[in-house]
PDB file of C-alpha atoms in Angstrom:
ATOM      1  CA  UNK X   1      20.830  76.506   3.722  1.00  0.00           C
ATOM      2  CA  UNK X   2      21.574  72.721   5.297  1.00  0.00           C
ATOM      3  CA  UNK X   3      24.524  71.345   2.846  1.00  0.00           C
ATOM      4  CA  UNK X   4      23.066  68.573   0.974  1.00  0.00           C
ATOM      5  CA  UNK X   5      24.431  65.055   0.843  1.00  0.00           C
ATOM      6  CA  UNK X   6      25.371  62.606  -1.910  1.00  0.00           C
ATOM      7  CA  UNK X   7      24.410  58.953  -1.907  1.00  0.00           C
ATOM      8  CA  UNK X   8      27.881  57.434  -2.724  1.00  0.00           C
ATOM      9  CA  UNK X   9      27.956  55.556  -0.082  1.00  0.00           C
ATOM     10  CA  UNK X  10      24.851  53.862  -0.429  1.00  0.00           C
ATOM     11  CA  UNK X  11      25.385  53.262  -4.572  1.00  0.00           C
ATOM     12  CA  UNK X  12      28.322  51.769  -3.408  1.00  0.00           C
ATOM     13  CA  UNK X  13      26.996  49.031  -1.379  1.00  0.00           C
ATOM     14  CA  UNK X  14      24.641  48.020  -3.559  1.00  0.00           C
ATOM     15  CA  UNK X  15      26.408  48.051  -7.885  1.00  0.00           C
ATOM     16  CA  UNK X  16      24.541  48.310 -10.855  1.00  0.00           C
ATOM     17  CA  UNK X  17      24.397  45.241 -12.968  1.00  0.00           C
ATOM     18  CA  UNK X  18      23.113  46.148 -16.257  1.00  0.00           C
ATOM     19  CA  UNK X  19      21.703  42.793 -16.608  1.00  0.00           C
ATOM     20  CA  UNK X  20      19.509  42.384 -14.266  1.00  0.00           C
ATOM     21  CA  UNK X  21      16.764  44.144 -12.357  1.00  0.00           C
ATOM     22  CA  UNK X  22      18.449  45.577  -9.686  1.00  0.00           C
ATOM     23  CA  UNK X  23      15.026  45.766  -7.019  1.00  0.00           C
ATOM     24  CA  UNK X  24      14.778  45.218  -3.471  1.00  0.00           C
ATOM     25  CA  UNK X  25      12.003  45.569  -0.731  1.00  0.00           C
ATOM     26  CA  UNK X  26      13.176  47.834   2.222  1.00  0.00           C
ATOM     27  CA  UNK X  27      11.851  48.896   5.710  1.00  0.00           C
ATOM     28  CA  UNK X  28      12.718  52.584   6.821  1.00  0.00           C
ATOM     29  CA  UNK X  29      12.655  54.045  10.178  1.00  0.00           C
ATOM     30  CA  UNK X  30       9.094  54.652   9.716  1.00  0.00           C
ATOM     31  CA  UNK X  31       8.480  50.704   9.598  1.00  0.00           C
ATOM     32  CA  UNK X  32       7.005  51.412   6.657  1.00  0.00           C
ATOM     33  CA  UNK X  33       8.534  49.165   3.244  1.00  0.00           C
ATOM     34  CA  UNK X  34       9.486  50.649  -0.107  1.00  0.00           C
ATOM     35  CA  UNK X  35      10.762  49.251  -3.155  1.00  0.00           C
ATOM     36  CA  UNK X  36      13.848  50.190  -4.238  1.00  0.00           C
ATOM     37  CA  UNK X  37      15.475  49.967  -7.837  1.00  0.00           C
ATOM     38  CA  UNK X  38      18.616  50.569  -8.405  1.00  0.00           C
ATOM     39  CA  UNK X  39      19.414  52.179 -12.452  1.00  0.00           C
ATOM     40  CA  UNK X  40      22.515  53.452 -14.005  1.00  0.00           C
ATOM     41  CA  UNK X  41      22.751  57.157 -12.715  1.00  0.00           C
ATOM     42  CA  UNK X  42      21.120  55.984  -8.878  1.00  0.00           C
ATOM     43  CA  UNK X  43      18.184  55.147  -7.454  1.00  0.00           C
ATOM     44  CA  UNK X  44      14.427  54.909  -7.696  1.00  0.00           C
ATOM     45  CA  UNK X  45      12.012  54.738  -4.870  1.00  0.00           C
ATOM     46  CA  UNK X  46       8.177  53.325  -4.852  1.00  0.00           C
ATOM     47  CA  UNK X  47       5.400  52.945  -2.363  1.00  0.00           C
ATOM     48  CA  UNK X  48       4.243  49.720  -2.119  1.00  0.00           C
ATOM     49  CA  UNK X  49       0.602  51.214  -2.167  1.00  0.00           C
ATOM     50  CA  UNK X  50      -1.509  54.076  -3.741  1.00  0.00           C
ATOM     51  CA  UNK X  51       0.864  55.627  -6.235  1.00  0.00           C
ATOM     52  CA  UNK X  52       4.393  54.987  -6.294  1.00  0.00           C
ATOM     53  CA  UNK X  53       5.459  58.318  -5.857  1.00  0.00           C
ATOM     54  CA  UNK X  54       3.138  58.702  -2.914  1.00  0.00           C
ATOM     55  CA  UNK X  55       1.441  61.860  -4.322  1.00  0.00           C
ATOM     56  CA  UNK X  56      -2.379  62.136  -3.312  1.00  0.00           C
ATOM     57  CA  UNK X  57      -4.207  64.564  -5.666  1.00  0.00           C
ATOM     58  CA  UNK X  58      -7.093  65.836  -3.419  1.00  0.00           C
ATOM     59  CA  UNK X  59      -9.651  63.180  -2.175  1.00  0.00           C
ATOM     60  CA  UNK X  60      -7.461  60.608  -4.152  1.00  0.00           C
ATOM     61  CA  UNK X  61      -4.080  58.401  -3.504  1.00  0.00           C
ATOM     62  CA  UNK X  62      -3.667  57.468  -7.452  1.00  0.00           C
ATOM     63  CA  UNK X  63      -4.749  59.788 -10.640  1.00  0.00           C
ATOM     64  CA  UNK X  64      -6.945  57.191 -11.972  1.00  0.00           C
ATOM     65  CA  UNK X  65      -9.095  58.376  -8.709  1.00  0.00           C
ATOM     66  CA  UNK X  66      -9.046  61.083  -8.962  1.00  0.00           C
ATOM     67  CA  UNK X  67     -10.174  61.161 -12.873  1.00  0.00           C
ATOM     68  CA  UNK X  68     -12.751  58.815 -11.622  1.00  0.00           C
ATOM     69  CA  UNK X  69     -14.234  61.926  -9.742  1.00  0.00           C
ATOM     70  CA  UNK X  70     -13.905  64.239 -11.943  1.00  0.00           C
ATOM     71  CA  UNK X  71     -15.837  61.923 -15.099  1.00  0.00           C
ATOM     72  CA  UNK X  72     -18.609  61.308 -12.027  1.00  0.00           C
ATOM     73  CA  UNK X  73     -19.171  65.613 -11.753  1.00  0.00           C
ATOM     74  CA  UNK X  74     -18.691  65.885 -15.974  1.00  0.00           C
ATOM     75  CA  UNK X  75     -19.342  63.139 -17.971  1.00  0.00           C
ATOM     76  CA  UNK X  76     -18.111  65.131 -20.931  1.00  0.00           C
ATOM     77  CA  UNK X  77     -14.876  66.296 -19.665  1.00  0.00           C
ATOM     78  CA  UNK X  78     -11.743  66.220 -21.752  1.00  0.00           C
ATOM     79  CA  UNK X  79      -8.444  65.964 -20.753  1.00  0.00           C
ATOM     80  CA  UNK X  80      -6.434  69.036 -20.917  1.00  0.00           C
ATOM     81  CA  UNK X  81      -2.692  68.824 -21.351  1.00  0.00           C
ATOM     82  CA  UNK X  82      -1.296  69.070 -18.047  1.00  0.00           C
ATOM     83  CA  UNK X  83      -4.443  66.017 -16.685  1.00  0.00           C
ATOM     84  CA  UNK X  84      -2.723  64.247 -20.025  1.00  0.00           C
ATOM     85  CA  UNK X  85       0.512  64.915 -18.490  1.00  0.00           C
ATOM     86  CA  UNK X  86      -0.052  63.716 -15.017  1.00  0.00           C
ATOM     87  CA  UNK X  87      -1.681  60.420 -17.268  1.00  0.00           C
ATOM     88  CA  UNK X  88       1.143  59.906 -18.271  1.00  0.00           C
ATOM     89  CA  UNK X  89       3.608  60.512 -15.319  1.00  0.00           C
ATOM     90  CA  UNK X  90       1.116  57.945 -13.352  1.00  0.00           C
ATOM     91  CA  UNK X  91       1.309  55.056 -16.479  1.00  0.00           C
ATOM     92  CA  UNK X  92       5.403  55.526 -15.921  1.00  0.00           C
ATOM     93  CA  UNK X  93       5.155  54.996 -12.449  1.00  0.00           C
ATOM     94  CA  UNK X  94       2.742  51.914 -12.889  1.00  0.00           C
ATOM     95  CA  UNK X  95       5.036  50.070 -15.120  1.00  0.00           C
ATOM     96  CA  UNK X  96       8.545  50.364 -13.289  1.00  0.00           C
ATOM     97  CA  UNK X  97       6.109  48.671  -9.901  1.00  0.00           C
ATOM     98  CA  UNK X  98       4.383  46.596 -11.627  1.00  0.00           C
ATOM     99  CA  UNK X  99       8.043  45.139 -13.756  1.00  0.00           C
ATOM    100  CA  UNK X 100       9.315  45.563  -9.599  1.00  0.00           C
ATOM    101  CA  UNK X 101       6.259  43.227  -8.452  1.00  0.00           C
ATOM    102  CA  UNK X 102       7.429  40.771 -11.460  1.00  0.00           C
ATOM    103  CA  UNK X 103      11.093  40.622 -10.080  1.00  0.00           C
ATOM    104  CA  UNK X 104      10.341  40.194  -6.089  1.00  0.00           C
ATOM    105  CA  UNK X 105       7.676  37.088  -7.031  1.00  0.00           C
ATOM    106  CA  UNK X 106       5.445  39.447  -5.734  1.00  0.00           C
ATOM    107  CA  UNK X 107       2.548  38.269  -8.220  1.00  0.00           C
ATOM    108  CA  UNK X 108      -0.801  39.559  -7.302  1.00  0.00           C
ATOM    109  CA  UNK X 109       0.155  42.418  -6.503  1.00  0.00           C
ATOM    110  CA  UNK X 110       2.053  42.636 -10.053  1.00  0.00           C
ATOM    111  CA  UNK X 111      -1.730  41.668 -11.896  1.00  0.00           C
ATOM    112  CA  UNK X 112      -3.334  44.626  -9.233  1.00  0.00           C
ATOM    113  CA  UNK X 113      -0.574  47.415 -11.097  1.00  0.00           C
ATOM    114  CA  UNK X 114      -1.518  45.982 -14.142  1.00  0.00           C
ATOM    115  CA  UNK X 115      -5.648  45.454 -13.501  1.00  0.00           C
ATOM    116  CA  UNK X 116      -5.016  50.084 -12.356  1.00  0.00           C
ATOM    117  CA  UNK X 117      -3.163  50.478 -15.966  1.00  0.00           C
ATOM    118  CA  UNK X 118      -6.035  48.557 -17.633  1.00  0.00           C
ATOM    119  CA  UNK X 119      -8.461  50.595 -15.595  1.00  0.00           C
ATOM    120  CA  UNK X 120      -6.381  53.923 -16.321  1.00  0.00           C
ATOM    121  CA  UNK X 121      -5.613  52.989 -19.968  1.00  0.00           C
ATOM    122  CA  UNK X 122     -10.011  52.560 -20.055  1.00  0.00           C
ATOM    123  CA  UNK X 123     -10.617  55.894 -18.431  1.00  0.00           C
ATOM    124  CA  UNK X 124      -7.884  57.819 -20.023  1.00  0.00           C
ATOM    125  CA  UNK X 125      -8.888  56.855 -23.547  1.00  0.00           C
ATOM    126  CA  UNK X 126     -12.654  57.925 -22.941  1.00  0.00           C
ATOM    127  CA  UNK X 127     -11.478  61.211 -21.753  1.00  0.00           C
ATOM    128  CA  UNK X 128      -9.162  61.415 -24.123  1.00  0.00           C
ATOM    129  CA  UNK X 129      -8.655  65.227 -25.895  1.00  0.00           C
ATOM    130  CA  UNK X 130      -8.094  63.763 -29.214  1.00  0.00           C
ATOM    131  CA  UNK X 131      -7.844  60.085 -31.133  1.00  0.00           C
ATOM    132  CA  UNK X 132      -4.320  60.292 -32.021  1.00  0.00           C
ATOM    133  CA  UNK X 133      -3.541  61.055 -27.830  1.00  0.00           C
ATOM    134  CA  UNK X 134      -5.567  57.841 -27.266  1.00  0.00           C
ATOM    135  CA  UNK X 135      -4.540  55.560 -29.697  1.00  0.00           C
ATOM    136  CA  UNK X 136      -0.657  56.135 -28.960  1.00  0.00           C
ATOM    137  CA  UNK X 137      -1.787  54.858 -25.164  1.00  0.00           C
ATOM    138  CA  UNK X 138      -3.340  52.140 -26.509  1.00  0.00           C
ATOM    139  CA  UNK X 139      -1.040  50.693 -28.464  1.00  0.00           C
ATOM    140  CA  UNK X 140       0.688  49.350 -25.117  1.00  0.00           C
ATOM    141  CA  UNK X 141      -2.109  47.322 -23.971  1.00  0.00           C
ATOM    142  CA  UNK X 142      -1.128  44.179 -25.442  1.00  0.00           C
ATOM    143  CA  UNK X 143       1.902  44.900 -23.282  1.00  0.00           C
ATOM    144  CA  UNK X 144       0.357  45.280 -19.782  1.00  0.00           C
ATOM    145  CA  UNK X 145      -1.770  42.387 -20.859  1.00  0.00           C
ATOM    146  CA  UNK X 146       1.413  40.493 -21.383  1.00  0.00           C
ATOM    147  CA  UNK X 147       2.813  41.500 -17.785  1.00  0.00           C
ATOM    148  CA  UNK X 148      -0.497  40.363 -16.156  1.00  0.00           C
ATOM    149  CA  UNK X 149      -0.574  37.365 -17.998  1.00  0.00           C
ATOM    150  CA  UNK X 150       2.927  36.365 -16.644  1.00  0.00           C
ATOM    151  CA  UNK X 151       1.748  37.510 -13.411  1.00  0.00           C
ATOM    152  CA  UNK X 152      -1.800  35.915 -13.002  1.00  0.00           C
ATOM    153  CA  UNK X 153      -0.247  32.128 -13.905  1.00  0.00           C
ATOM    154  CA  UNK X 154       2.942  32.591 -11.893  1.00  0.00           C
ATOM    155  CA  UNK X 155       0.526  33.116  -9.306  1.00  0.00           C
ATOM    156  CA  UNK X 156      -1.822  29.995  -9.838  1.00  0.00           C
ATOM    157  CA  UNK X 157       1.350  28.211 -10.126  1.00  0.00           C
ATOM    158  CA  UNK X 158       2.316  28.897  -6.906  1.00  0.00           C
ATOM    159  CA  UNK X 159      -1.021  28.847  -4.966  1.00  0.00           C
ATOM    160  CA  UNK X 160      -2.238  25.784  -7.070  1.00  0.00           C
ATOM    161  CA  UNK X 161      -1.606  24.038  -9.877  1.00  0.00           C
ATOM    162  CA  UNK X 162       0.203  24.134 -13.080  1.00  0.00           C
ATOM    163  CA  UNK X 163      -3.190  23.299 -14.809  1.00  0.00           C
ATOM    164  CA  UNK X 164      -4.380  26.562 -13.009  1.00  0.00           C
ATOM    165  CA  UNK X 165      -1.679  28.762 -14.418  1.00  0.00           C
ATOM    166  CA  UNK X 166      -1.950  27.221 -18.144  1.00  0.00           C
ATOM    167  CA  UNK X 167      -5.403  28.522 -17.518  1.00  0.00           C
ATOM    168  CA  UNK X 168      -4.243  31.797 -17.012  1.00  0.00           C
ATOM    169  CA  UNK X 169      -2.328  31.994 -20.079  1.00  0.00           C
ATOM    170  CA  UNK X 170      -4.833  30.998 -22.221  1.00  0.00           C
ATOM    171  CA  UNK X 171      -7.561  33.405 -20.247  1.00  0.00           C
ATOM    172  CA  UNK X 172      -4.869  36.195 -21.394  1.00  0.00           C
ATOM    173  CA  UNK X 173      -4.280  34.879 -24.839  1.00  0.00           C
ATOM    174  CA  UNK X 174      -7.966  35.142 -25.558  1.00  0.00           C
ATOM    175  CA  UNK X 175      -7.931  39.140 -24.422  1.00  0.00           C
ATOM    176  CA  UNK X 176      -5.102  39.834 -26.331  1.00  0.00           C
ATOM    177  CA  UNK X 177      -6.457  37.906 -29.315  1.00  0.00           C
ATOM    178  CA  UNK X 178      -9.725  40.277 -28.618  1.00  0.00           C
ATOM    179  CA  UNK X 179      -7.811  43.600 -28.471  1.00  0.00           C
ATOM    180  CA  UNK X 180      -5.879  42.126 -32.056  1.00  0.00           C
ATOM    181  CA  UNK X 181      -9.584  41.668 -33.390  1.00  0.00           C
ATOM    182  CA  UNK X 182     -10.877  45.016 -32.479  1.00  0.00           C
ATOM    183  CA  UNK X 183      -8.062  46.739 -34.264  1.00  0.00           C
ATOM    184  CA  UNK X 184      -8.429  44.533 -37.591  1.00  0.00           C
ATOM    185  CA  UNK X 185      -4.531  43.125 -36.866  1.00  0.00           C
ATOM    186  CA  UNK X 186      -6.029  39.641 -36.559  1.00  0.00           C
ATOM    187  CA  UNK X 187      -3.312  38.505 -38.624  1.00  0.00           C
ATOM    188  CA  UNK X 188      -0.855  40.024 -37.005  1.00  0.00           C
ATOM    189  CA  UNK X 189      -1.509  37.902 -33.483  1.00  0.00           C
ATOM    190  CA  UNK X 190       0.160  34.647 -33.902  1.00  0.00           C
ATOM    191  CA  UNK X 191       3.307  36.167 -35.091  1.00  0.00           C
ATOM    192  CA  UNK X 192       3.322  38.854 -32.094  1.00  0.00           C
ATOM    193  CA  UNK X 193       6.414  38.760 -29.941  1.00  0.00           C
ATOM    194  CA  UNK X 194       4.416  38.353 -26.824  1.00  0.00           C
ATOM    195  CA  UNK X 195       2.039  35.952 -27.775  1.00  0.00           C
ATOM    196  CA  UNK X 196       4.882  33.684 -28.977  1.00  0.00           C
ATOM    197  CA  UNK X 197       6.516  34.233 -25.416  1.00  0.00           C
ATOM    198  CA  UNK X 198       3.468  33.320 -23.692  1.00  0.00           C
ATOM    199  CA  UNK X 199       2.310  30.144 -25.749  1.00  0.00           C
ATOM    200  CA  UNK X 200       6.140  29.381 -24.903  1.00  0.00           C
ATOM    201  CA  UNK X 201       5.757  29.935 -21.385  1.00  0.00           C
ATOM    202  CA  UNK X 202       2.242  27.352 -21.573  1.00  0.00           C
ATOM    203  CA  UNK X 203       3.980  24.932 -23.548  1.00  0.00           C
ATOM    204  CA  UNK X 204       7.079  24.681 -20.974  1.00  0.00           C
ATOM    205  CA  UNK X 205       4.308  24.465 -18.007  1.00  0.00           C
ATOM    206  CA  UNK X 206       3.086  21.894 -19.483  1.00  0.00           C
ATOM    207  CA  UNK X 207       6.522  19.684 -20.326  1.00  0.00           C
ATOM    208  CA  UNK X 208       7.767  20.452 -16.993  1.00  0.00           C
ATOM    209  CA  UNK X 209       4.771  19.623 -14.929  1.00  0.00           C
ATOM    210  CA  UNK X 210       3.245  16.648 -17.639  1.00  0.00           C
ATOM    211  CA  UNK X 211      -0.169  18.553 -17.992  1.00  0.00           C
ATOM    212  CA  UNK X 212      -2.109  17.374 -20.693  1.00  0.00           C
ATOM    213  CA  UNK X 213      -5.054  19.685 -21.601  1.00  0.00           C
ATOM    214  CA  UNK X 214      -6.894  21.508 -19.300  1.00  0.00           C
ATOM    215  CA  UNK X 215     -10.417  20.749 -18.731  1.00  0.00           C
ATOM    216  CA  UNK X 216     -11.358  23.614 -20.160  1.00  0.00           C
ATOM    217  CA  UNK X 217      -9.464  23.275 -23.058  1.00  0.00           C
ATOM    218  CA  UNK X 218     -11.015  19.316 -23.149  1.00  0.00           C
ATOM    219  CA  UNK X 219     -14.319  21.282 -23.123  1.00  0.00           C
ATOM    220  CA  UNK X 220     -13.764  23.551 -26.174  1.00  0.00           C
ATOM    221  CA  UNK X 221     -12.180  20.880 -28.248  1.00  0.00           C
ATOM    222  CA  UNK X 222     -15.506  18.582 -27.099  1.00  0.00           C
ATOM    223  CA  UNK X 223     -18.027  21.243 -28.067  1.00  0.00           C
ATOM    224  CA  UNK X 224     -16.193  22.746 -31.514  1.00  0.00           C
ATOM    225  CA  UNK X 225     -16.300  18.721 -32.325  1.00  0.00           C
ATOM    226  CA  UNK X 226     -19.861  18.351 -31.490  1.00  0.00           C
ATOM    227  CA  UNK X 227     -19.274  15.799 -28.676  1.00  0.00           C
ATOM    228  CA  UNK X 228     -21.896  17.597 -26.581  1.00  0.00           C
ATOM    229  CA  UNK X 229     -22.476  14.453 -24.036  1.00  0.00           C
ATOM    230  CA  UNK X 230     -18.601  14.633 -23.621  1.00  0.00           C
ATOM    231  CA  UNK X 231     -19.070  18.142 -22.782  1.00  0.00           C
ATOM    232  CA  UNK X 232     -21.909  18.075 -20.431  1.00  0.00           C
ATOM    233  CA  UNK X 233     -19.731  16.086 -18.411  1.00  0.00           C
ATOM    234  CA  UNK X 234     -16.436  18.505 -18.695  1.00  0.00           C
ATOM    235  CA  UNK X 235     -18.999  21.466 -17.609  1.00  0.00           C
ATOM    236  CA  UNK X 236     -20.174  19.634 -14.932  1.00  0.00           C
ATOM    237  CA  UNK X 237     -16.807  18.604 -13.452  1.00  0.00           C
ATOM    238  CA  UNK X 238     -15.806  22.562 -14.289  1.00  0.00           C
ATOM    239  CA  UNK X 239     -17.997  23.665 -12.173  1.00  0.00           C
ATOM    240  CA  UNK X 240     -17.557  21.239  -9.837  1.00  0.00           C
ATOM    241  CA  UNK X 241     -14.122  22.243  -9.135  1.00  0.00           C
ATOM    242  CA  UNK X 242     -14.880  26.050  -9.414  1.00  0.00           C
ATOM    243  CA  UNK X 243     -17.331  25.299  -6.819  1.00  0.00           C
ATOM    244  CA  UNK X 244     -14.401  23.938  -3.913  1.00  0.00           C
TER     245      UNK X 244
END
């Protein structure tokens, strides 16, 4: 049996910093990019495409895709214990890669991984063996939406304008609000820490980039105040912008 090697030399060149998320994107000898995350007792390595651990399931690159095939073949299928464990593993792996993409400022990739998690959440809830298991995962939906909204907004700021970044935050807040309404917790929405942080981010963008009300915000205000002529003009301008 070959003698096992340790990682002392590798880790000594990359010290763990407990105050920061220690992440880097590196290229291996085979030419593929991988993400590495330094943790207190070593290092995690994640693939940049497919499932972060590189696992495949028969015909599928991710467990979500595998479950989609199962659902097509048997719409009444309920997850067994082993399948629930695989769902949990995929949730955690995509969480790790999502925060890595955010740290690396690959915002569109963070949005993609958040969307994957949300789809997995939807499907696993539908296939859940019991209500309690599904609810245990559903409680994290606002947290995933929070990351998605952050990434979407920062991507819009990078590629387009601060106004579009602000609008991305408003869209995310609307979706989170729908979650609170669905679960009869609307009274807690405004005080929720994630909501407060997104609002602070939005107002910070307004101040830093001198952005007033976005076109969509102006349109919503005009409709609420029954200023229908102004609303029609704003709607036309919005349509023109989106067409361009």
